Coordinates of C-alpha atoms in Angstrom, one line a residue:
Chain A
A744 CA 0.0 0.0 0.0
Q745 CA 1.0 3.5 -0.6
S746 CA 2.5 5.3 2.4
V747 CA 4.0 8.6 3.1
S748 CA 6.3 9.2 6.0
Q749 CA 7.1 12.5 7.6
H750 CA 9.9 11.8 10.1
N751 CA 9.6 14.9 12.1
H752 CA 6.4 15.3 14.2
H753 CA 7.3 18.6 15.8
V754 CA 10.0 21.0 14.8
I755 CA 10.9 24.0 16.9
L756 CA 13.1 26.7 15.4
S757 CA 14.1 30.3 16.1
E758 CA 13.4 32.9 13.5
A759 CA 16.0 33.1 10.7
A760 CA 17.0 29.4 11.2
S761 CA 16.9 27.2 8.2
L762 CA 14.2 24.5 7.8
E763 CA 14.2 21.1 6.2
L764 CA 11.2 18.8 6.7
G765 CA 11.6 15.2 5.5
C766 CA 9.1 13.3 3.4
N767 CA 9.5 9.8 2.0
Y768 CA 7.0 7.8 0.0
S769 CA 6.8 4.1 -0.8
Y770 CA 5.4 3.9 -4.3
G771 CA 7.9 3.0 -7.1
G772 CA 6.0 4.2 -10.1
T773 CA 5.2 7.7 -11.4
V774 CA 4.2 10.0 -8.6
N775 CA 2.9 13.5 -8.1
L776 CA 4.1 15.2 -5.0
F777 CA 2.7 18.0 -2.9
W778 CA 3.3 20.0 0.2
Y779 CA 0.3 21.6 2.0
V780 CA 0.4 23.9 4.9
Q781 CA -2.3 24.5 7.5
Y782 CA -2.1 27.7 9.6
P783 CA -3.9 27.7 12.9
G784 CA -7.6 27.8 12.4
Q785 CA -7.3 27.9 8.6
H786 CA -7.9 25.4 5.8
L787 CA -5.2 23.5 3.9
Q788 CA -3.3 25.5 1.4
L789 CA -1.0 24.3 -1.4
L790 CA 2.6 25.3 -0.9
L791 CA 4.1 23.6 -3.9
K792 CA 3.7 20.6 -6.2
Y793 CA 5.9 18.5 -8.4
F794 CA 4.5 16.6 -11.4
S795 CA 7.6 16.3 -13.7
G796 CA 10.6 18.2 -15.0
D797 CA 13.0 20.1 -12.8
P798 CA 13.2 18.2 -9.5
L799 CA 13.8 21.5 -7.6
V800 CA 10.4 23.1 -7.1
K801 CA 9.8 26.6 -5.8
G802 CA 6.6 27.4 -4.0
I803 CA 4.9 30.2 -2.2
K804 CA 6.4 32.2 0.7
G805 CA 10.0 31.2 -0.1
F806 CA 9.5 27.5 0.3
E807 CA 11.1 25.0 -2.0
A808 CA 11.3 21.2 -2.3
E809 CA 13.6 18.8 -4.0
F810 CA 12.4 15.5 -5.6
I811 CA 15.1 12.8 -5.3
K812 CA 13.7 9.8 -7.1
S813 CA 16.4 7.4 -6.0
K814 CA 15.7 8.2 -2.4
F815 CA 11.8 8.4 -2.8
S816 CA 12.0 11.7 -1.1
F817 CA 10.5 15.1 -1.4
N818 CA 11.9 17.3 1.4
L819 CA 10.7 20.8 2.0
R820 CA 13.2 23.6 2.7
K821 CA 13.2 27.2 3.6
P822 CA 16.5 29.1 4.2
S823 CA 15.2 31.4 6.8
V824 CA 11.9 30.9 8.7
Q825 CA 9.7 33.5 10.1
W826 CA 7.3 33.5 13.1
S827 CA 4.5 33.5 10.6
D828 CA 5.6 30.1 9.3
T829 CA 4.3 28.5 12.4
A830 CA 1.8 25.9 11.1
E831 CA 1.4 22.2 10.3
Y832 CA 2.9 20.9 7.1
F833 CA 1.7 17.9 5.2
C834 CA 3.4 16.0 2.5
A835 CA 1.1 14.2 0.0
V836 CA 1.4 11.9 -2.9
T837 CA -0.7 10.7 -5.8
R838 CA 0.2 8.0 -8.2
G839 CA 0.4 7.9 -12.0
S840 CA -0.3 10.4 -14.7
T841 CA -3.8 11.3 -13.5
L842 CA -4.7 12.5 -10.1
G843 CA -6.6 10.2 -7.9
R844 CA -6.6 10.0 -4.2
L845 CA -4.1 11.9 -2.2
Y846 CA -2.0 9.9 0.3
F847 CA -1.0 12.1 3.2
G848 CA 1.8 12.0 5.7
R849 CA 0.9 12.5 9.4
G850 CA 2.0 16.1 9.3
T851 CA 4.9 18.0 11.0
Q852 CA 4.0 20.8 13.4
L853 CA 6.5 23.7 13.0
T854 CA 6.8 26.2 15.8
V855 CA 8.9 29.3 15.1
W856 CA 10.0 31.4 18.1
P857 CA 10.4 35.1 17.5
Chain B
D195 CA -11.0 31.1 -7.7
V196 CA -12.0 27.6 -7.0
K197 CA -14.3 27.3 -4.1
V198 CA -15.0 24.3 -2.0
T199 CA -17.7 25.1 0.5
Q200 CA -18.5 23.0 3.5
S201 CA -21.8 24.3 4.8
S202 CA -21.3 23.5 8.5
R203 CA -18.1 24.6 10.2
Y204 CA -19.0 23.5 13.7
L205 CA -21.5 20.9 14.8
V206 CA -22.3 19.2 18.1
K207 CA -24.4 16.0 17.8
R208 CA -25.5 13.4 20.2
T209 CA -24.5 9.7 20.1
G210 CA -26.8 7.8 17.7
E211 CA -27.9 10.8 15.7
K212 CA -27.7 10.8 11.9
V213 CA -25.3 13.5 10.7
F214 CA -25.0 15.0 7.3
L215 CA -22.0 16.9 6.2
E216 CA -22.4 18.8 2.9
C217 CA -19.7 19.8 0.4
V218 CA -20.2 21.9 -2.7
Q219 CA -17.7 22.9 -5.3
D220 CA -18.3 25.5 -8.0
M221 CA -15.8 24.5 -10.7
D222 CA -17.4 21.4 -12.3
H223 CA -14.8 19.0 -10.8
E224 CA -15.3 15.3 -11.5
N225 CA -13.4 14.1 -8.4
M226 CA -14.5 14.8 -4.8
F227 CA -13.1 13.4 -1.6
W228 CA -13.9 13.3 2.1
Y229 CA -11.0 13.2 4.6
R230 CA -10.9 13.0 8.3
Q231 CA -8.1 14.9 10.2
D232 CA -7.0 13.9 13.6
P233 CA -3.9 15.1 15.6
G234 CA -0.9 12.9 14.9
L235 CA -2.7 10.9 12.3
G236 CA -2.7 13.4 9.4
L237 CA -5.5 13.1 6.9
R238 CA -7.2 9.8 6.3
L239 CA -9.4 9.2 3.3
I240 CA -13.0 8.1 4.1
Y241 CA -14.6 8.0 0.7
F242 CA -14.2 9.5 -2.8
S243 CA -16.1 9.9 -6.0
Y244 CA -15.0 10.1 -9.6
D245 CA -18.4 11.0 -11.0
V246 CA -22.1 11.4 -10.2
K247 CA -23.5 8.4 -8.4
M248 CA -20.1 6.8 -8.2
K249 CA -18.3 6.2 -4.9
E250 CA -15.3 4.3 -3.7
K251 CA -14.2 3.5 -0.2
G252 CA -11.1 5.0 1.2
D253 CA -9.0 3.8 4.1
I254 CA -11.6 4.3 6.9
P255 CA -15.1 4.0 5.5
E256 CA -16.6 2.1 8.5
G257 CA -19.4 4.1 10.0
Y258 CA -19.7 6.4 7.1
S259 CA -21.6 6.6 3.8
V260 CA -21.7 9.1 1.0
S261 CA -24.0 10.5 -1.6
R262 CA -23.2 12.1 -4.9
E263 CA -26.5 12.9 -6.7
K264 CA -25.2 16.0 -8.4
K265 CA -21.7 16.7 -9.8
E266 CA -21.2 19.7 -7.5
R267 CA -22.3 18.2 -4.2
F268 CA -20.7 15.4 -2.2
S269 CA -22.3 14.5 1.1
L270 CA -20.9 12.5 4.0
I271 CA -23.3 10.7 6.2
L272 CA -22.8 9.3 9.6
E273 CA -25.7 6.9 10.0
S274 CA -25.4 6.7 13.8
A275 CA -22.8 9.1 15.2
S276 CA -20.4 7.8 17.8
T277 CA -17.9 9.6 20.1
N278 CA -15.0 8.2 18.2
Q279 CA -16.2 10.1 15.1
T280 CA -15.5 13.4 16.8
S281 CA -13.0 15.0 14.4
M282 CA -12.4 17.6 11.7
Y283 CA -13.8 16.6 8.3
L284 CA -12.3 18.0 5.1
C285 CA -13.8 17.9 1.7
A286 CA -11.7 18.2 -1.4
S287 CA -12.2 18.4 -5.2
T288 CA -10.1 18.3 -8.3
P289 CA -10.9 18.2 -12.0
G290 CA -8.6 15.2 -12.4
G291 CA -5.6 14.9 -14.6
R292 CA -2.5 16.7 -13.2
N293 CA -4.4 19.4 -11.5
T294 CA -4.3 20.8 -8.0
I295 CA -6.6 19.4 -5.4
Y296 CA -8.6 22.0 -3.5
F297 CA -9.8 21.8 0.1
G298 CA -12.7 23.2 1.9
E299 CA -12.3 24.9 5.3
G300 CA -13.3 21.9 7.3
S301 CA -16.2 20.9 9.5
W302 CA -15.5 20.3 13.2
L303 CA -17.8 17.7 14.5
T304 CA -18.2 16.9 18.2
V305 CA -20.2 13.9 19.2
V306 CA -21.3 13.8 22.8

């Protein structure tokens, strides 16, 4: 069965620190990869997505992610976090060339101290 | 802008009650989904639908049913609510193909 692993459940950083959140998936075929963010009290928002092409994907708010096929990974990065980045981050995967169901990781809570 | 609307944001229901959660999307999307979000468990798929009157079970369908009579509306039904169904329920839709999946704002359900 498809699974998505987010290794960090809770990450605590100070402002201006660099961020990397890990995401690994288990499916060996073609995948479509997403990072979603959920700010406190708000709905899920798409940060970035990868379908094909350049494995380094840039998203909103200075986030980026790198797809490493050999490692089945899609880690999220930001060089310098802000207090406003405090939120829960979800990695998600769909399989194949058409979008079907999304498989989600369990989420990583990021807390940024000012 | 795509809009996925969940009509009830906060509900409190009693054990044994029948509960309807409604979701409407305004962009003629074929695919609609119902997820449940619980702390530490992420989002788990309950049911999804690829077309009107079509439905497929997700990972945790027990205790739930769905209805898709019209393309824009996908309803989640709890036939007899139980306390372990207290959760946040998220609806999502996508046109299919390699397109973004859009989420509603969520419905907080408390079963007492």
